[in-house]
Amino acid sequence: MASLKIEFATVRELEKKTASIFKYGGGALLAGIVLIFVFPPIGIPLAALAAVALLGGIIYVSMLGKERSRAIYCPYCSSKNDVYASRREFACDMCRRPVKIGDNGEAIMAQPIDLTARHNQPSED
């Protein structure tokens, strides 16, 4: 089951990427149901395949949802990210900046922040 979670670091990322399974599967199921009444030889297989895809998506998401997650706050924007416990780095859901998780479980900036005042920076002219 660990191999299924490779592409997801946060719970919100999982929700965004798996939502398409349900959008397209639900649309295909609806189209299949309509086509059952209009042209049954196409509608029945389409509805059956869409139902199988939706059921597979539900099983897939439920398997991924069993891994523990913990709340970690982004050091850049202070937004809350529900990060899977096995992850050591992730991209913040709000600001998309890379964040590393230290050995003690604290969030660490993966990129330095430019704190130079804008009026002190050289102009591009």
Coordinates of N, CA and C in Angstrom, one line a residue:
M1 N 0.8 -1.2 0.0 CA 0.0 0.0 0.0 C 0.9 1.3 0.0
A2 N 2.1 1.2 0.5 CA 2.9 2.4 0.5 C 3.2 2.9 -0.9
S3 N 3.3 2.0 -1.9 CA 3.6 2.5 -3.2 C 2.5 3.3 -3.8
L4 N 1.3 3.2 -3.3 CA 0.2 4.0 -3.8 C 0.3 5.5 -3.4
K5 N 1.0 5.7 -2.3 CA 1.0 7.1 -1.7 C 2.2 7.9 -2.2
I6 N 3.0 7.4 -3.1 CA 4.2 8.1 -3.5 C 4.0 9.5 -4.0
E7 N 2.9 9.7 -4.7 CA 2.8 11.1 -5.3 C 2.0 12.1 -4.4
F8 N 1.6 11.7 -3.3 CA 0.8 12.5 -2.4 C 1.6 12.8 -1.1
A9 N 1.8 14.1 -0.8 CA 2.4 14.4 0.5 C 1.4 15.0 1.5
T10 N 0.4 15.7 1.1 CA -0.6 16.2 2.0 C -2.0 15.7 1.6
V11 N -2.9 15.7 2.6 CA -4.2 15.3 2.4 C -4.9 16.1 1.4
R12 N -4.7 17.4 1.4 CA -5.4 18.3 0.4 C -4.9 18.0 -1.0
E13 N -3.7 17.6 -1.2 CA -3.2 17.2 -2.5 C -3.8 15.9 -3.0
L14 N -4.0 15.0 -2.1 CA -4.8 13.8 -2.4 C -6.2 14.1 -2.9
E15 N -6.8 15.0 -2.1 CA -8.2 15.3 -2.5 C -8.3 16.0 -3.8
K16 N -7.4 16.9 -4.1 CA -7.4 17.6 -5.4 C -7.2 16.6 -6.6
K17 N -6.2 15.7 -6.4 CA -5.9 14.8 -7.6 C -6.9 13.7 -7.8
T18 N -7.6 13.3 -6.7 CA -8.5 12.2 -6.9 C -9.9 12.7 -7.2
A19 N -10.1 14.0 -7.1 CA -11.5 14.5 -7.4 C -11.8 14.3 -8.9
S20 N -10.8 14.3 -9.7 CA -11.1 14.1 -11.2 C -11.6 12.7 -11.4
I21 N -11.2 11.7 -10.6 CA -11.8 10.4 -10.8 C -13.3 10.4 -10.6
F22 N -13.7 11.2 -9.6 CA -15.1 11.2 -9.3 C -15.9 12.1 -10.3
K23 N -15.3 13.2 -10.8 CA -15.9 14.1 -11.7 C -16.2 13.3 -13.0
Y24 N -15.1 12.7 -13.6 CA -15.3 12.1 -14.9 C -16.1 10.8 -14.7
G25 N -15.9 10.1 -13.7 CA -16.7 8.8 -13.4 C -18.2 9.1 -13.3
G26 N -18.5 10.2 -12.5 CA -19.9 10.6 -12.3 C -20.5 11.1 -13.6
G27 N -19.7 11.8 -14.4 CA -20.3 12.3 -15.7 C -20.5 11.1 -16.6
A28 N -19.6 10.2 -16.6 CA -19.8 9.0 -17.5 C -21.0 8.2 -17.0
L29 N -21.1 8.0 -15.7 CA -22.3 7.3 -15.2 C -23.6 8.0 -15.6
L30 N -23.6 9.3 -15.4 CA -24.8 10.0 -15.8 C -25.1 9.9 -17.3
A31 N -24.1 10.0 -18.1 CA -24.3 9.8 -19.6 C -24.7 8.4 -19.9
G32 N -24.2 7.4 -19.2 CA -24.6 6.0 -19.4 C -26.0 5.8 -19.1
I33 N -26.5 6.4 -18.0 CA -27.9 6.2 -17.6 C -28.8 6.8 -18.6
V34 N -28.4 8.0 -19.1 CA -29.3 8.7 -20.1 C -29.3 7.8 -21.4
L35 N -28.1 7.3 -21.7 CA -28.0 6.5 -23.0 C -28.7 5.1 -22.8
I36 N -28.9 4.7 -21.6 CA -29.6 3.4 -21.4 C -31.1 3.5 -22.0
F37 N -31.7 4.7 -21.8 CA -33.0 4.9 -22.3 C -33.0 5.3 -23.8
V38 N -32.0 5.9 -24.3 CA -31.9 6.3 -25.7 C -31.4 5.2 -26.6
F39 N -30.2 4.6 -26.2 CA -29.5 3.6 -27.1 C -28.9 2.6 -26.1
P40 N -29.7 1.6 -25.7 CA -29.2 0.7 -24.6 C -27.9 -0.1 -24.9
P41 N -27.6 -0.5 -26.2 CA -26.3 -1.2 -26.4 C -25.1 -0.4 -26.0
I42 N -25.1 0.9 -26.1 CA -24.0 1.8 -25.6 C -24.2 2.2 -24.2
G43 N -25.4 2.5 -23.8 CA -25.6 3.0 -22.4 C -25.3 2.0 -21.3
I44 N -25.6 0.8 -21.5 CA -25.4 -0.2 -20.5 C -23.9 -0.5 -20.2
P45 N -23.1 -0.7 -21.2 CA -21.7 -0.9 -21.0 C -21.0 0.4 -20.4
L46 N -21.4 1.6 -20.9 CA -20.9 2.8 -20.4 C -21.2 3.0 -18.9
A47 N -22.5 2.8 -18.5 CA -22.9 2.9 -17.1 C -22.1 1.9 -16.3
A48 N -22.0 0.7 -16.8 CA -21.3 -0.4 -16.0 C -19.8 0.0 -15.8
L49 N -19.1 0.4 -16.9 CA -17.7 0.8 -16.7 C -17.5 2.0 -15.8
A50 N -18.4 3.0 -15.9 CA -18.3 4.2 -15.0 C -18.6 3.8 -13.6
A51 N -19.5 2.9 -13.3 CA -19.8 2.4 -12.0 C -18.5 1.7 -11.4
V52 N -17.9 0.9 -12.2 CA -16.7 0.2 -11.8 C -15.6 1.2 -11.5
A53 N -15.4 2.2 -12.4 CA -14.4 3.2 -12.2 C -14.7 4.0 -10.9
L54 N -15.9 4.3 -10.6 CA -16.2 5.0 -9.4 C -16.0 4.2 -8.1
L55 N -16.4 2.9 -8.2 CA -16.1 2.0 -7.1 C -14.6 1.8 -6.9
G56 N -13.8 1.7 -7.9 CA -12.4 1.6 -7.8 C -11.8 2.8 -7.2
G57 N -12.3 4.0 -7.6 CA -11.9 5.3 -7.0 C -12.2 5.4 -5.5
I58 N -13.3 4.9 -5.1 CA -13.7 4.9 -3.7 C -12.8 4.0 -2.9
I59 N -12.5 2.9 -3.4 CA -11.6 1.9 -2.8 C -10.2 2.5 -2.7
Y60 N -9.7 3.1 -3.8 CA -8.3 3.7 -3.8 C -8.2 4.8 -2.8
V61 N -9.2 5.7 -2.8 CA -9.1 6.9 -1.8 C -9.2 6.4 -0.4
S62 N -10.0 5.4 -0.1 CA -10.1 4.9 1.2 C -8.9 4.2 1.7
M63 N -8.2 3.5 0.8 CA -6.9 2.9 1.1 C -5.8 4.0 1.4
L64 N -5.8 5.1 0.6 CA -4.9 6.1 0.9 C -5.2 6.9 2.1
G65 N -6.5 7.0 2.5 CA -6.9 7.8 3.6 C -6.6 7.1 5.0
K66 N -6.1 5.8 4.9 CA -5.8 5.1 6.2 C -4.5 5.5 6.8
E67 N -3.6 6.1 6.0 CA -2.3 6.5 6.6 C -2.5 7.7 7.5
R68 N -1.8 7.7 8.6 CA -1.9 8.8 9.6 C -1.3 10.1 9.0
S69 N -1.9 11.2 9.4 CA -1.4 12.5 9.0 C -1.3 13.4 10.3
R70 N -0.5 14.4 10.1 CA -0.4 15.4 11.3 C -0.4 16.8 10.7
A71 N -0.8 17.7 11.6 CA -0.9 19.1 11.2 C 0.4 19.8 11.3
I72 N 0.9 20.3 10.2 CA 2.2 21.1 10.2 C 1.9 22.4 9.6
Y73 N 2.4 23.5 10.2 CA 2.2 24.8 9.8 C 3.4 25.3 8.9
C74 N 3.1 25.9 7.8 CA 4.1 26.3 6.8 C 4.9 27.4 7.5
P75 N 6.3 27.4 7.4 CA 7.1 28.4 8.0 C 7.1 29.7 7.1
Y76 N 6.6 29.7 5.9 CA 6.5 30.8 5.0 C 5.2 31.6 5.2
C77 N 4.1 30.9 5.1 CA 2.8 31.6 5.1 C 1.9 31.2 6.3
S78 N 2.4 30.4 7.2 CA 1.7 29.9 8.4 C 0.4 29.2 8.2
S79 N 0.1 28.7 7.0 CA -1.1 27.9 6.7 C -0.9 26.5 7.2
K80 N -2.0 25.9 7.6 CA -2.0 24.5 8.2 C -2.0 23.5 7.0
N81 N -1.1 22.5 7.1 CA -1.1 21.5 6.1 C -1.2 20.1 6.8
D82 N -2.1 19.3 6.4 CA -2.2 17.9 6.9 C -1.3 17.1 6.1
V83 N -0.1 16.7 6.7 CA 0.9 16.0 6.0 C 1.0 14.6 6.5
Y84 N 1.1 13.7 5.5 CA 1.2 12.3 5.9 C 2.5 12.1 6.8
A85 N 2.3 11.2 7.8 CA 3.4 11.0 8.8 C 4.7 10.5 8.2
S86 N 4.6 9.8 7.1 CA 5.8 9.2 6.5 C 6.6 10.2 5.6
R87 N 6.1 11.4 5.4 CA 6.7 12.4 4.5 C 7.8 13.2 5.3
R88 N 8.9 13.5 4.6 CA 9.9 14.3 5.2 C 10.0 15.7 4.5
E89 N 9.3 15.9 3.4 CA 9.2 17.2 2.7 C 7.9 17.2 1.9
F90 N 7.4 18.4 1.7 CA 6.2 18.6 1.0 C 6.2 20.1 0.4
A91 N 5.3 20.3 -0.5 CA 5.0 21.7 -1.0 C 3.8 22.2 -0.3
C92 N 3.9 23.4 0.3 CA 2.7 24.0 1.0 C 1.5 24.0 0.1
D93 N 0.3 23.7 0.7 CA -0.9 23.8 -0.1 C -1.3 25.2 -0.5
M94 N -0.9 26.2 0.2 CA -1.3 27.6 -0.1 C -0.2 28.3 -0.9
C95 N 1.0 28.3 -0.5 CA 2.0 29.1 -1.1 C 2.9 28.3 -2.1
R96 N 2.7 27.0 -2.1 CA 3.4 26.1 -3.0 C 5.0 26.1 -2.8
R97 N 5.5 26.6 -1.7 CA 6.9 26.6 -1.4 C 7.3 25.3 -0.8
P98 N 8.5 24.8 -1.1 CA 9.0 23.5 -0.5 C 9.3 23.7 1.0
V99 N 8.8 22.7 1.8 CA 9.0 22.7 3.2 C 9.6 21.4 3.6
K100 N 10.6 21.4 4.4 CA 11.2 20.1 4.9 C 10.8 19.9 6.4
I101 N 10.7 18.7 6.8 CA 10.3 18.4 8.2 C 11.6 17.8 8.9
G102 N 12.0 18.5 9.9 CA 13.2 18.1 10.7 C 13.0 16.8 11.5
D103 N 14.0 16.3 12.1 CA 14.0 15.1 12.9 C 13.0 15.2 14.1
N104 N 12.9 16.5 14.6 CA 12.0 16.7 15.7 C 10.5 16.9 15.3
G105 N 10.2 16.9 14.0 CA 8.9 17.1 13.5 C 8.5 18.5 13.2
E106 N 9.5 19.4 13.4 CA 9.2 20.8 13.1 C 9.4 21.1 11.6
A107 N 8.6 22.1 11.1 CA 8.7 22.5 9.7 C 9.9 23.4 9.5
I108 N 10.7 23.2 8.5 CA 11.9 23.9 8.2 C 11.8 24.5 6.8
M109 N 12.3 25.8 6.7 CA 12.3 26.4 5.4 C 13.3 25.7 4.4
A110 N 12.8 25.3 3.3 CA 13.7 24.7 2.3 C 14.4 25.7 1.4
Q111 N 13.9 26.9 1.4 CA 14.5 28.0 0.6 C 14.6 29.2 1.5
P112 N 15.7 29.9 1.4 CA 15.9 31.2 2.3 C 14.9 32.2 1.8
I113 N 14.5 33.1 2.7 CA 13.6 34.2 2.3 C 14.5 35.4 2.1
D114 N 14.2 36.2 1.1 CA 15.0 37.4 0.8 C 14.4 38.5 1.8
L115 N 15.1 38.9 2.8 CA 14.7 39.9 3.7 C 15.2 41.3 3.5
T116 N 15.9 41.5 2.3 CA 16.4 42.8 2.0 C 15.3 43.7 1.7
A117 N 15.4 44.9 2.3 CA 14.3 45.9 2.0 C 14.3 46.3 0.5
R118 N 13.2 46.4 -0.1 CA 13.0 46.7 -1.5 C 13.7 48.0 -1.9
H119 N 13.7 49.0 -1.0 CA 14.3 50.3 -1.4 C 15.9 50.2 -1.3
N120 N 16.4 49.2 -0.7 CA 17.9 49.0 -0.6 C 18.4 48.1 -1.8
Q121 N 17.5 47.5 -2.6 CA 18.0 46.7 -3.7 C 18.4 47.5 -4.9
P122 N 19.4 47.1 -5.6 CA 19.8 47.9 -6.8 C 18.7 47.9 -7.8
S123 N 18.6 48.9 -8.5 CA 17.6 49.0 -9.6 C 18.0 48.3 -10.8
E124 N 17.1 47.9 -11.7 CA 17.4 47.2 -12.9 C 17.8 48.1 -14.0
D125 N 17.7 49.4 -13.8 CA 18.0 50.4 -14.9 C 19.4 50.3 -15.4

